[in-house]
mmCIF file of C-alpha atoms and ligand atoms in Angstrom:
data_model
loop_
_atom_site.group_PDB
_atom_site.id
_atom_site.type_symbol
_atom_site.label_atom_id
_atom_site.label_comp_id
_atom_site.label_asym_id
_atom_site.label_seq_id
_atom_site.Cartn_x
_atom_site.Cartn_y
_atom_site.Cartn_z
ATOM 1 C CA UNK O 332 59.045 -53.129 25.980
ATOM 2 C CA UNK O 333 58.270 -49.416 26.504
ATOM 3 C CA UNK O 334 57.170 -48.995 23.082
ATOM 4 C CA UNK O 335 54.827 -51.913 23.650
ATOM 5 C CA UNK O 336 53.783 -50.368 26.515
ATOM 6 C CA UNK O 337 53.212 -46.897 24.338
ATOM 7 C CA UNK O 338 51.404 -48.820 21.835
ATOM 8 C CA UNK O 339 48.576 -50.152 24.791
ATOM 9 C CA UNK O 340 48.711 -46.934 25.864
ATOM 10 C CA UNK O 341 47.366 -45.302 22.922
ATOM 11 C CA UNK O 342 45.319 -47.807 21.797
ATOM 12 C CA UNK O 343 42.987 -47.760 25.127
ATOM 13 C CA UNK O 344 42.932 -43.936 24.931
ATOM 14 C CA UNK O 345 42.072 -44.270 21.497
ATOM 15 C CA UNK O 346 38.926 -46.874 22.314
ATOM 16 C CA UNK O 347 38.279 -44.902 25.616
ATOM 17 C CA UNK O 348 37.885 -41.744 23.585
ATOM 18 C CA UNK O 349 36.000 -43.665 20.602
ATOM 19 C CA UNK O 350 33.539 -45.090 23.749
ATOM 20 C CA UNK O 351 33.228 -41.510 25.321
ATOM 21 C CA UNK O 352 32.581 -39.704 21.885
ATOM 22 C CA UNK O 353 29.753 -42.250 20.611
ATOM 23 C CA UNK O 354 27.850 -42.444 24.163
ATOM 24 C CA UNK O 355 27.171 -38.404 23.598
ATOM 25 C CA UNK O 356 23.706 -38.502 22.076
ATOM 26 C CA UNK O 357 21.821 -37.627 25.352
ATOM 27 C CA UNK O 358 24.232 -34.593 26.388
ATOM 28 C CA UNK O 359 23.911 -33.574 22.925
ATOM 29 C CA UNK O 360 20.673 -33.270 22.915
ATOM 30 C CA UNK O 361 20.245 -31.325 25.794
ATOM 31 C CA UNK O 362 22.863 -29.008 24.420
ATOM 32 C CA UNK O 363 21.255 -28.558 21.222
ATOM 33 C CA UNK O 364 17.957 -28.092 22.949
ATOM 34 C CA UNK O 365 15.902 -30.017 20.215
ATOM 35 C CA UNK O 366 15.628 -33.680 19.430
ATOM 36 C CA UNK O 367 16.346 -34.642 16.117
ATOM 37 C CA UNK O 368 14.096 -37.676 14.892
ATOM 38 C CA UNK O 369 14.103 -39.329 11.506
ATOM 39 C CA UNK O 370 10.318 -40.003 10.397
ATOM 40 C CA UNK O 371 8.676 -41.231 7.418
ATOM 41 C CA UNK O 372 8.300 -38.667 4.224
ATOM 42 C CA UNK O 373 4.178 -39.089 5.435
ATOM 43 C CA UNK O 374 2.094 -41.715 6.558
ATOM 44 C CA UNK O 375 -1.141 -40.942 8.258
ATOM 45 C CA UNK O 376 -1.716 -41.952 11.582
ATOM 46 C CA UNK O 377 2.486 -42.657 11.689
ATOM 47 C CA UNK O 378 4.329 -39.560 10.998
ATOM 48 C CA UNK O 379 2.936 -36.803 8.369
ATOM 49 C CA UNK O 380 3.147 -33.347 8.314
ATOM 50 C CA UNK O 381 -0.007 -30.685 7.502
ATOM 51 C CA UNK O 382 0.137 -27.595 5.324
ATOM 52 C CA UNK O 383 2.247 -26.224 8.179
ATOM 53 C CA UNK O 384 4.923 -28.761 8.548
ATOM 54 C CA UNK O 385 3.433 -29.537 11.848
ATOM 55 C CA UNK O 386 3.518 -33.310 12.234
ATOM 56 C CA UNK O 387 1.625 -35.646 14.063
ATOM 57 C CA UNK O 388 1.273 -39.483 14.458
ATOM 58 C CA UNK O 389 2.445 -42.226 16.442
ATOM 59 C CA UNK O 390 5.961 -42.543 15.810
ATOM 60 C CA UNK O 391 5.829 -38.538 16.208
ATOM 61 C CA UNK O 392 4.699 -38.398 19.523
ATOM 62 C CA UNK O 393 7.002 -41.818 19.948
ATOM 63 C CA UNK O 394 9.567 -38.305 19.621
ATOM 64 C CA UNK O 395 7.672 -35.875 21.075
ATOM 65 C CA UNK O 396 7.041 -38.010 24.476
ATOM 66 C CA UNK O 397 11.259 -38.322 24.409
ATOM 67 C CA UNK O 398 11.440 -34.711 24.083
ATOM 68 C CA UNK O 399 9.049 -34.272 27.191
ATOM 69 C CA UNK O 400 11.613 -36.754 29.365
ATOM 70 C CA UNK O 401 14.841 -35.486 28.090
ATOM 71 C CA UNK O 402 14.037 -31.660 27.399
ATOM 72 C CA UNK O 403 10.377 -31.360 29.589
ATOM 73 C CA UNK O 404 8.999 -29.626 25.939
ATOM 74 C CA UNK O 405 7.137 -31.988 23.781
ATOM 75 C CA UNK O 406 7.391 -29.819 21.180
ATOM 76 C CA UNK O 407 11.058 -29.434 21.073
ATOM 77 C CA UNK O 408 11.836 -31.842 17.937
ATOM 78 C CA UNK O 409 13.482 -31.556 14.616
ATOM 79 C CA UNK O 410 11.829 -34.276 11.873
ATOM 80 C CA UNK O 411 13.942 -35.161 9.629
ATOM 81 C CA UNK O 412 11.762 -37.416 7.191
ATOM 82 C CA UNK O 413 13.450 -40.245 5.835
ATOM 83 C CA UNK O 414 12.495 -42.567 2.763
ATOM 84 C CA UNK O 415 12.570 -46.411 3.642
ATOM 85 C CA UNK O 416 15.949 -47.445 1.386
ATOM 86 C CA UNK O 417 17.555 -44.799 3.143
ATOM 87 C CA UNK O 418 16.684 -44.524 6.999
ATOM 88 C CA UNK O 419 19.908 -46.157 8.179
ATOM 89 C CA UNK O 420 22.369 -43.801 7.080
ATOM 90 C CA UNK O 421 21.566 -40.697 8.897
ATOM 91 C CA UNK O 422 21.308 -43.326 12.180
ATOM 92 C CA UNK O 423 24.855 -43.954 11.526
ATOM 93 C CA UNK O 424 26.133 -40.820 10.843
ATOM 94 C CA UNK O 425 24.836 -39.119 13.742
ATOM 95 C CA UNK O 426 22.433 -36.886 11.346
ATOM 96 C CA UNK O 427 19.679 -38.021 13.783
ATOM 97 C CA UNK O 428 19.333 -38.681 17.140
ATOM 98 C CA UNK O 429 16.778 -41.910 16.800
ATOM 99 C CA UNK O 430 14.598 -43.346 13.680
ATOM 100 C CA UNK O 431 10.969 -43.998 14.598
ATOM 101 C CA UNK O 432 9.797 -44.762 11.009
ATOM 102 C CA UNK O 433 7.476 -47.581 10.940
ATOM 103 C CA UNK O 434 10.770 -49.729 10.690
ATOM 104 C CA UNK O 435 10.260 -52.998 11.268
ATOM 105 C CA UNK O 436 13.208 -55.105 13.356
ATOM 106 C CA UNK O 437 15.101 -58.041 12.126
ATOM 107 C CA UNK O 438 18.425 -59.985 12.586
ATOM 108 C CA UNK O 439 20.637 -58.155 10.081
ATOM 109 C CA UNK O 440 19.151 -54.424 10.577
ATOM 110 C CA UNK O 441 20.093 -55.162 14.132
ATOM 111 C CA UNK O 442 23.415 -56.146 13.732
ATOM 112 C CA UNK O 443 24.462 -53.543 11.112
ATOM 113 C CA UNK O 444 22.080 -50.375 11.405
ATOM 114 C CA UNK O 445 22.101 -49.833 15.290
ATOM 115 C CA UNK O 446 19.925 -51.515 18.291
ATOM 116 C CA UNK O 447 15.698 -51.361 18.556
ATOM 117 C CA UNK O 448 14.529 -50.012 21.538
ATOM 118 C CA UNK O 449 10.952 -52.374 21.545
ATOM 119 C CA UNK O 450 8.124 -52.330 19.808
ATOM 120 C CA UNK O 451 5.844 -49.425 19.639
ATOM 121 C CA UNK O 452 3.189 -51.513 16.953
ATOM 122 C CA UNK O 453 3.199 -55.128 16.603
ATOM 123 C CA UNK O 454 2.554 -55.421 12.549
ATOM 124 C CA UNK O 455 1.917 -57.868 9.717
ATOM 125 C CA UNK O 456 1.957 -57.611 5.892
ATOM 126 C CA UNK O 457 -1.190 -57.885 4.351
ATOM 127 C CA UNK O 458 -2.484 -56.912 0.540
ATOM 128 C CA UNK O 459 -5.224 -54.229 -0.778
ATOM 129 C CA UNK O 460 -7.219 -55.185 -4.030
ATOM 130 C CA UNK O 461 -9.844 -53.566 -6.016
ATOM 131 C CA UNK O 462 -13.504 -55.449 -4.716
ATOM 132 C CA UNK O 463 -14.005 -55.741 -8.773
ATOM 133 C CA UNK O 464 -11.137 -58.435 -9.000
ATOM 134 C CA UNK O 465 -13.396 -60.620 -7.262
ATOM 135 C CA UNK O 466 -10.678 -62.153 -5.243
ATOM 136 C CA UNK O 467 -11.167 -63.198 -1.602
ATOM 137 C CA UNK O 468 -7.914 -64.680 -0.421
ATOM 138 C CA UNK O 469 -4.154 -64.256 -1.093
ATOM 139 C CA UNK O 470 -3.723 -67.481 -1.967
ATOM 140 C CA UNK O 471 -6.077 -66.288 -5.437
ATOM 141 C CA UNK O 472 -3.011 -64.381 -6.773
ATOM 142 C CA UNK O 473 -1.235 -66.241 -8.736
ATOM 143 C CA UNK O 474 -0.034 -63.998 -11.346
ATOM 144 C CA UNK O 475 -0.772 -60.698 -10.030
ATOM 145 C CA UNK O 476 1.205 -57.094 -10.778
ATOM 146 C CA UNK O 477 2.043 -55.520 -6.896
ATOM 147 C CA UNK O 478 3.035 -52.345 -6.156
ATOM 148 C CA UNK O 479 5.400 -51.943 -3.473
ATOM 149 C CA UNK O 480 7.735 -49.821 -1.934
ATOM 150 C CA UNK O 481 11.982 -50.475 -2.070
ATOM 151 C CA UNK O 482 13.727 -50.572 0.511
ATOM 152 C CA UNK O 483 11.416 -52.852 2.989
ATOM 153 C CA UNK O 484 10.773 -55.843 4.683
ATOM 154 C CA UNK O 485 7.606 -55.840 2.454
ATOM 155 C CA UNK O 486 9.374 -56.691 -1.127
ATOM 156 C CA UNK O 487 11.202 -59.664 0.552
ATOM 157 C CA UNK O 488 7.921 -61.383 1.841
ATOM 158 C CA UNK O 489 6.421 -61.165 -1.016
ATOM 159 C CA UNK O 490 8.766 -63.154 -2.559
ATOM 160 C CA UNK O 491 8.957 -65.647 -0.275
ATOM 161 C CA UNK O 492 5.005 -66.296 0.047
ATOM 162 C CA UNK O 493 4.612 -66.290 -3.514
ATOM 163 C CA UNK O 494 7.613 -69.058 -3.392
ATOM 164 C CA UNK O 495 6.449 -71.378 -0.756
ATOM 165 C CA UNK O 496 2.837 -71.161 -2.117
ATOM 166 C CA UNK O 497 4.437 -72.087 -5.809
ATOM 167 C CA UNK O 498 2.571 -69.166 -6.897
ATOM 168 C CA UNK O 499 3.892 -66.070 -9.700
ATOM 169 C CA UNK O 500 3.492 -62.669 -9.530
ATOM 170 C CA UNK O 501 5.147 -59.467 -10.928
ATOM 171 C CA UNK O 502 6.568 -56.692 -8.544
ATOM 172 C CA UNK O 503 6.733 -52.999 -8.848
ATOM 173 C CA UNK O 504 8.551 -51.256 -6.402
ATOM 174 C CA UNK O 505 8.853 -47.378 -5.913
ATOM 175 C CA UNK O 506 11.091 -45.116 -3.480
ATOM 176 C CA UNK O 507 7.357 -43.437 -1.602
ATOM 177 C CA UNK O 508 4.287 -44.445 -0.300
ATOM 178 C CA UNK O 509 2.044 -41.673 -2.791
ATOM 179 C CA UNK O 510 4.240 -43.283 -5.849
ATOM 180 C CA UNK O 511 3.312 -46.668 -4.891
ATOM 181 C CA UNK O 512 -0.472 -46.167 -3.793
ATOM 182 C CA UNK O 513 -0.831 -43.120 -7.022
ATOM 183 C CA UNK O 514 0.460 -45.912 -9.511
ATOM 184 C CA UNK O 515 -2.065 -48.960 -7.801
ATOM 185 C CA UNK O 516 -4.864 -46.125 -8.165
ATOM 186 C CA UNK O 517 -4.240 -45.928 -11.779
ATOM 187 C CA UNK O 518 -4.178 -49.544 -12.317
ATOM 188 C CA UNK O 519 -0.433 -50.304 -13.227
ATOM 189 C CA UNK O 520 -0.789 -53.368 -10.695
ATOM 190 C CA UNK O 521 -3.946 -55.723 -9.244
ATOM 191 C CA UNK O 522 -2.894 -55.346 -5.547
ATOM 192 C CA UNK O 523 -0.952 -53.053 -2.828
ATOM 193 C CA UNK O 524 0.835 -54.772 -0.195
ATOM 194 C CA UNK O 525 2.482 -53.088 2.654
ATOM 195 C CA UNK O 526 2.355 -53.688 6.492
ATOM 196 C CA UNK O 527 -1.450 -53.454 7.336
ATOM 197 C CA UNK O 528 -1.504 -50.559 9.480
ATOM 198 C CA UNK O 529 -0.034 -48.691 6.207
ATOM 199 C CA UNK O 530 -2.541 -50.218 4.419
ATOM 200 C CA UNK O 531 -5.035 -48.212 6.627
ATOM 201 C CA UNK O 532 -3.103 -45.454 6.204
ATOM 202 C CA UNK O 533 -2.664 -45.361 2.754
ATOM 203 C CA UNK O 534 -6.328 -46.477 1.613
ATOM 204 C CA UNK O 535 -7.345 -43.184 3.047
ATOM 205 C CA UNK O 536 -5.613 -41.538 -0.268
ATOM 206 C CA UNK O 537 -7.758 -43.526 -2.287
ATOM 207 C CA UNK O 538 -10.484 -41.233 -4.372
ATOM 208 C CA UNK O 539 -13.283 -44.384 -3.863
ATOM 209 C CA UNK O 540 -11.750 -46.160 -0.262
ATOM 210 C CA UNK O 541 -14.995 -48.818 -0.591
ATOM 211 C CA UNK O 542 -14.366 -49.929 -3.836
ATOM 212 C CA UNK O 543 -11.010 -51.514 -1.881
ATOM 213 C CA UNK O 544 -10.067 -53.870 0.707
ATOM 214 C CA UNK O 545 -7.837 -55.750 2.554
ATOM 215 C CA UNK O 546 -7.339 -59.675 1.797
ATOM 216 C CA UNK O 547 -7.751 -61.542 5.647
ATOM 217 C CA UNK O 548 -4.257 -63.563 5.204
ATOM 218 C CA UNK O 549 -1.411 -61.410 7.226
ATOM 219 C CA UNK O 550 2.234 -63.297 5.314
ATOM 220 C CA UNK O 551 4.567 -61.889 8.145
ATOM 221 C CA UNK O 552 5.760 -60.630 11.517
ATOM 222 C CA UNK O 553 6.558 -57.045 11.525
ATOM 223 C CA UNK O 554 7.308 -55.914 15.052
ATOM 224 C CA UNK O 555 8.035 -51.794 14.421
ATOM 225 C CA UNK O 556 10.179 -50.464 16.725
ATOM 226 C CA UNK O 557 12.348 -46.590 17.243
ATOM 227 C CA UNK O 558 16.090 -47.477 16.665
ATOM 228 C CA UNK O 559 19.224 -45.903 18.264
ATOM 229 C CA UNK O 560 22.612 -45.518 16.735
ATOM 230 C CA UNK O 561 25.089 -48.947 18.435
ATOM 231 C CA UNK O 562 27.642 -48.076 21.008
ATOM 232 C CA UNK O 563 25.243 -45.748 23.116
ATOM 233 C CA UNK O 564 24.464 -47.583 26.169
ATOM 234 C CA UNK O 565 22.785 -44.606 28.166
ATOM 235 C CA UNK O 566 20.816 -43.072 24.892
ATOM 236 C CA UNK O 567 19.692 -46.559 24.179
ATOM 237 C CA UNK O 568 18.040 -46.975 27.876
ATOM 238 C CA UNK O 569 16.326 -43.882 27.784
ATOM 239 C CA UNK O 570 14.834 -44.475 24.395
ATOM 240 C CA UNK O 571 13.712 -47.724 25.783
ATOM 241 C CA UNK O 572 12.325 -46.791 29.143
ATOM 242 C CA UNK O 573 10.359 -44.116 27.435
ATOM 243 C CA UNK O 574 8.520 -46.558 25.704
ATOM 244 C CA UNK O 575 8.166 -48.943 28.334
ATOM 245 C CA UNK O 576 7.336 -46.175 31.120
ATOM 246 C CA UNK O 577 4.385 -45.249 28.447
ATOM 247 C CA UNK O 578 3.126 -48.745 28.491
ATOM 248 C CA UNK O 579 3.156 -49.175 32.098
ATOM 249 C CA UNK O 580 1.848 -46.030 32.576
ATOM 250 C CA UNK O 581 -1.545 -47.192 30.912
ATOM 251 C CA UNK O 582 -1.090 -50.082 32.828
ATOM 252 C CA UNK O 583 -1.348 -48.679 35.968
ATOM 253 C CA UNK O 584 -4.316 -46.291 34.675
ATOM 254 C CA UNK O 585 -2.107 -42.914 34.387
ATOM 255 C CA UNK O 586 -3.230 -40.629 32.296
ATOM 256 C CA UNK O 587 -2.416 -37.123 30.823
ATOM 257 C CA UNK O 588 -6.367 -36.526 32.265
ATOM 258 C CA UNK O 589 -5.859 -37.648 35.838
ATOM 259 C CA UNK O 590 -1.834 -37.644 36.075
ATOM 260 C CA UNK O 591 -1.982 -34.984 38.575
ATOM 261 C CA UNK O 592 -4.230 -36.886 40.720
ATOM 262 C CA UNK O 593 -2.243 -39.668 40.589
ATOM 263 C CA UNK O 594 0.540 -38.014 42.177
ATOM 264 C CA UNK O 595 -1.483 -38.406 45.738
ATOM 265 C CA UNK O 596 -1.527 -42.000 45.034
ATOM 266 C CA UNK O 597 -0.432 -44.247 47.583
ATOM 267 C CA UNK O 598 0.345 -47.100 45.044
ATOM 268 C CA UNK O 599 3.799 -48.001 45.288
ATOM 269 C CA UNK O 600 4.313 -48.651 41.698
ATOM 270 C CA UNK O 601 2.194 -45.513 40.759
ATOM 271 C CA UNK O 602 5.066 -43.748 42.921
ATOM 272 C CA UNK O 603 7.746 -45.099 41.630
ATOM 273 C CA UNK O 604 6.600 -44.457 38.168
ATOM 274 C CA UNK O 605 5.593 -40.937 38.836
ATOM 275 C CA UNK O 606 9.127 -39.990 40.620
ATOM 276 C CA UNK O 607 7.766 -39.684 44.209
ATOM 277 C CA UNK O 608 9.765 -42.364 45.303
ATOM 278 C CA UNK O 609 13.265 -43.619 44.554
ATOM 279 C CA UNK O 610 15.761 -42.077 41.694
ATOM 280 C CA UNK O 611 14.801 -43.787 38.395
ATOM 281 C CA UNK O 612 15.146 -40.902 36.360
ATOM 282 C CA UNK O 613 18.396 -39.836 37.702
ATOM 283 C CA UNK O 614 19.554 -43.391 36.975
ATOM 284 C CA UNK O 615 19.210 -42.604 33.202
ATOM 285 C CA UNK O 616 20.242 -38.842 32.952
ATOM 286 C CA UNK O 617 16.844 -37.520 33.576
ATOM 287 C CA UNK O 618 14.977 -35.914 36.125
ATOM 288 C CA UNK O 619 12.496 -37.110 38.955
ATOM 289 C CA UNK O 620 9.862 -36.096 37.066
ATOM 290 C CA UNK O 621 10.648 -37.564 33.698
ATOM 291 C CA UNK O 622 7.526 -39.489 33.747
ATOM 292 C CA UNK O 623 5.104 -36.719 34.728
ATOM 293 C CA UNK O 624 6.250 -35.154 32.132
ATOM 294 C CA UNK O 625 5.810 -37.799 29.463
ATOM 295 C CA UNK O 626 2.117 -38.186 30.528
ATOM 296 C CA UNK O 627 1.248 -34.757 30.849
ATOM 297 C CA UNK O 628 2.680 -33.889 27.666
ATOM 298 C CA UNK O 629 1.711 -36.506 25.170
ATOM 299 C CA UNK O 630 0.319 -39.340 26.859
ATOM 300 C CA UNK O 631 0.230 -43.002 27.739
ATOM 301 C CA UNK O 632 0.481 -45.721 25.387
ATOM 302 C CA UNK O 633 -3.067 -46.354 25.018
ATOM 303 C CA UNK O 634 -3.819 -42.634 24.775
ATOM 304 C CA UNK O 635 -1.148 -42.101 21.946
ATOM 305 C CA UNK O 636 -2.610 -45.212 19.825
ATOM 306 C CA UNK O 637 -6.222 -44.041 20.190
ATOM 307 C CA UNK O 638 -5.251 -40.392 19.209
ATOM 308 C CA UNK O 639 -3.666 -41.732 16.173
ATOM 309 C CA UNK O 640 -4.739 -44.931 14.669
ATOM 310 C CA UNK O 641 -7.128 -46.374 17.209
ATOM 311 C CA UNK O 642 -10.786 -46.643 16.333
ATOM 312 C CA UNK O 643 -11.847 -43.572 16.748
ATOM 313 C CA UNK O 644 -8.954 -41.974 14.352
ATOM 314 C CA UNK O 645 -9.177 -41.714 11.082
ATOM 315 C CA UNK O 646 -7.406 -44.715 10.346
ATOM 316 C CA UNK O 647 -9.945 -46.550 12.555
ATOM 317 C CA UNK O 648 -8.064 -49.792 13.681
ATOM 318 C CA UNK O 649 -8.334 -51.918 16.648
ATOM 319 C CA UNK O 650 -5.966 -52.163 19.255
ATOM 320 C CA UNK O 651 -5.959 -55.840 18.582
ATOM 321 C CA UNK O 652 -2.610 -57.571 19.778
ATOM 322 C CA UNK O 653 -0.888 -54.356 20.837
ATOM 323 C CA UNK O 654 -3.670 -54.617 23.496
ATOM 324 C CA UNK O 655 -2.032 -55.088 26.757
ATOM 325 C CA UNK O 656 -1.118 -58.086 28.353
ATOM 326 C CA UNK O 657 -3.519 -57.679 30.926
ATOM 327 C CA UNK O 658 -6.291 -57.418 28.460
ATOM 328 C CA UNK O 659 -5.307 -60.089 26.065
ATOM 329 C CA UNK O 660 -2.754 -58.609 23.555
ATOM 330 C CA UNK O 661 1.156 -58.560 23.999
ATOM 331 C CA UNK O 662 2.405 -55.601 24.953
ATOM 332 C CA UNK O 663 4.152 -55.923 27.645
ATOM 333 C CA UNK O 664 6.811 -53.606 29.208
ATOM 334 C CA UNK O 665 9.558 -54.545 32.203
ATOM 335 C CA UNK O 666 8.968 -52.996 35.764
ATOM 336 C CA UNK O 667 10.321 -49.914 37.236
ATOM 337 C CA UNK O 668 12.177 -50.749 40.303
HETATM 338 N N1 GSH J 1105 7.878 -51.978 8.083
HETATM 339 C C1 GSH J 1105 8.476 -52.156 6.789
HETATM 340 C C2 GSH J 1105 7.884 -51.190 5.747
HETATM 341 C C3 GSH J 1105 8.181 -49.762 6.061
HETATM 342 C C4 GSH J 1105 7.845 -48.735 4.963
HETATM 343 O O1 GSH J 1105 8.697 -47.924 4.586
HETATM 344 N N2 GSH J 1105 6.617 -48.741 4.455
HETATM 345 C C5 GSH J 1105 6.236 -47.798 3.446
HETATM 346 C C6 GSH J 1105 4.928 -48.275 2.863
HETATM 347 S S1 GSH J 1105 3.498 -47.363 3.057
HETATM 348 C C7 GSH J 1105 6.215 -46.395 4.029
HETATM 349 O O2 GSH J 1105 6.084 -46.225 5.227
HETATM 350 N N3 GSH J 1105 6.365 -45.359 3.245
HETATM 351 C C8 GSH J 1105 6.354 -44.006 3.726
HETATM 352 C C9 GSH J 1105 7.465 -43.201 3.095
HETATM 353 O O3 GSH J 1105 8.084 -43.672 2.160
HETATM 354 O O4 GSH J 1105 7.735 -42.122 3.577
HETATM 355 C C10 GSH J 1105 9.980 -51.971 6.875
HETATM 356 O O5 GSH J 1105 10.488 -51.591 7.939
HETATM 357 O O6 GSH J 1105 10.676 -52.229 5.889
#
């Protein structure tokens, strides 16, 4: 009886302190002062780094804009760039604090790599071919070489469009993006297929970008989304609400231009948002002005997409279903209340 009783006993402190230990990522942050974020190893308009290891791109300011809530300095982050086959790992292993890597979320990357926070870019696969293969659909490459990368969503697609549309093709797969897009530059394979908005990204490497383009058909859903580790209930919500606070802050029409003005609104969501009324950002860790800070520092939604892939970017592509819901696309974010 008392050893049974022992035995309970040290099994609940044992899963108390197992509870306690993993839901630490937010205090250690703020301890550590810096965010740590895993990234891709360079992708314009996603996460790349210039001559100065400065980086920039949507995923990074997906990092920098958590760094404004949790630490109020955007530029307080560590980026820890990751290659696709092995972005999980350091998620696991606490070597990072969240992955925003172009990582696109699905069934069995949820249940055994760690939970998605939303989706920052609603994606598709799609293919790049040279304009001299003459070829104006997908459906006209049945035998095709294809570079792509391991590791991704992209190599099992491929496989299973090729299958249902009883077509053949060879794959070659590399660990990076500049393997994959140097060796479909040189010819070793007919097409490049990758998520489109990579596609966009990657074209730009291309010595003659015209002489290329991208086949209409998109073959999949890939909704890409930060990740957190499991088992971290109060890092998870704040990785979460910074997305969705970014979203509804476009929403709403706040702006890093006219945030300060909006602090005078008299809007009760604009309010609540901004930290003027009620406690939201207490309720996650954070302070009042967790939002303000967000804005000021890197921006809403719409302003981080424009800035880095939108059409005036480099990488020139339209908002298209990442538009809100208010103005036809599908992003969407819950209210704060
Ligand atoms: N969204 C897909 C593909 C992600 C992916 O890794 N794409 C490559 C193709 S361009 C990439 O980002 N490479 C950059 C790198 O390796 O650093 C996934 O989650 O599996």
């Amino acid at each position: 009886m008392t050893r049974a009783i022992l035995l309970l006993g040290a099994t609940f402190a044992l899963s108390f302190s197992m509870t306690a230990a993993q839901a630490q990522t937010l205090k250690g942050v703020k301890d550590r002062g810096s965010l740590i974020c895993g990234v891709s190893q360079g992708l314009a308009g996603f996460s790349s780094p210039d001559d100065k290891g400065n980086w920039t791109g949507f995923d990074v300011d997906f990092c920098r804009a958590l760094a404004a809530a949790v630490l109020n300095d955007a530029t307080k982050v560590k980026f820890t760039p990751l290659s696709a086959k092995d972005r999980f790992e350091p998620l696991k292993t606490g070597d990072i604090d969240v992955l925003s890597r172009n990582t696109t979320w699905t069934l069995s990357r949820d249940v055994s790599y760690g939970n998605f926070a939303g989706v920052t870019y609603y994606d598709g696969q799609g293919f790049l071919v040279r304009k001299a293969l003459k070829v104006n659909s997908a459906l006209e490459l049945n035998g095709a070489s294809i570079c792509a990368q391991t590791g991704t969503t992209t190599e099992l697609n491929l496989a299973d469009y090729f299958r249902s549309n009883n077509m053949k093709y060879e794959v070659i797969a590399f660990g990076t993006a500049d393997e994959t897009i140097k060796a479909y530059e040189a010819g070793r394979c007919d097409v490049f297929t990758t998520d489109v908005s990579q596609l966009y990204a990657e074209k730009l490497k291309l010595s003659n970008a015209n002489d290329h383009v991208i086949l209409p058909e998109i073959i999949s859903k890939e909704p890409l989304g930060p990740m957190v580790r499991h088992g971290d209930d109060q890092w998870f919500d704040v990785v979460k609400w910074t997305l969705f606070v970014m979203l509804n802050a476009e929403e709403l029409g706040v702006s890093s231009k006219n945030v300060d003005e909006a602090l005078k609104s008299n809007q009760p969501e604009i309010r609540r948002l901004l930290g003027i009324e009620g406690n939201f950002g207490e309720q996650l860790g954070l302070s009042k002005d967790w939002v303000v800070r967000i804005v000021k520092q890197v921006g809403n939604y719409g302003e981080v997409f424009e800035r880095n892939v939108g059409t005036g970017s480099k990488l020139g592509i339209s908002r298209g279903i990442n538009r809100l819901w208010t103005k036809g696309g599908i992003q969407y974010a819950p209210p704060v209340r």
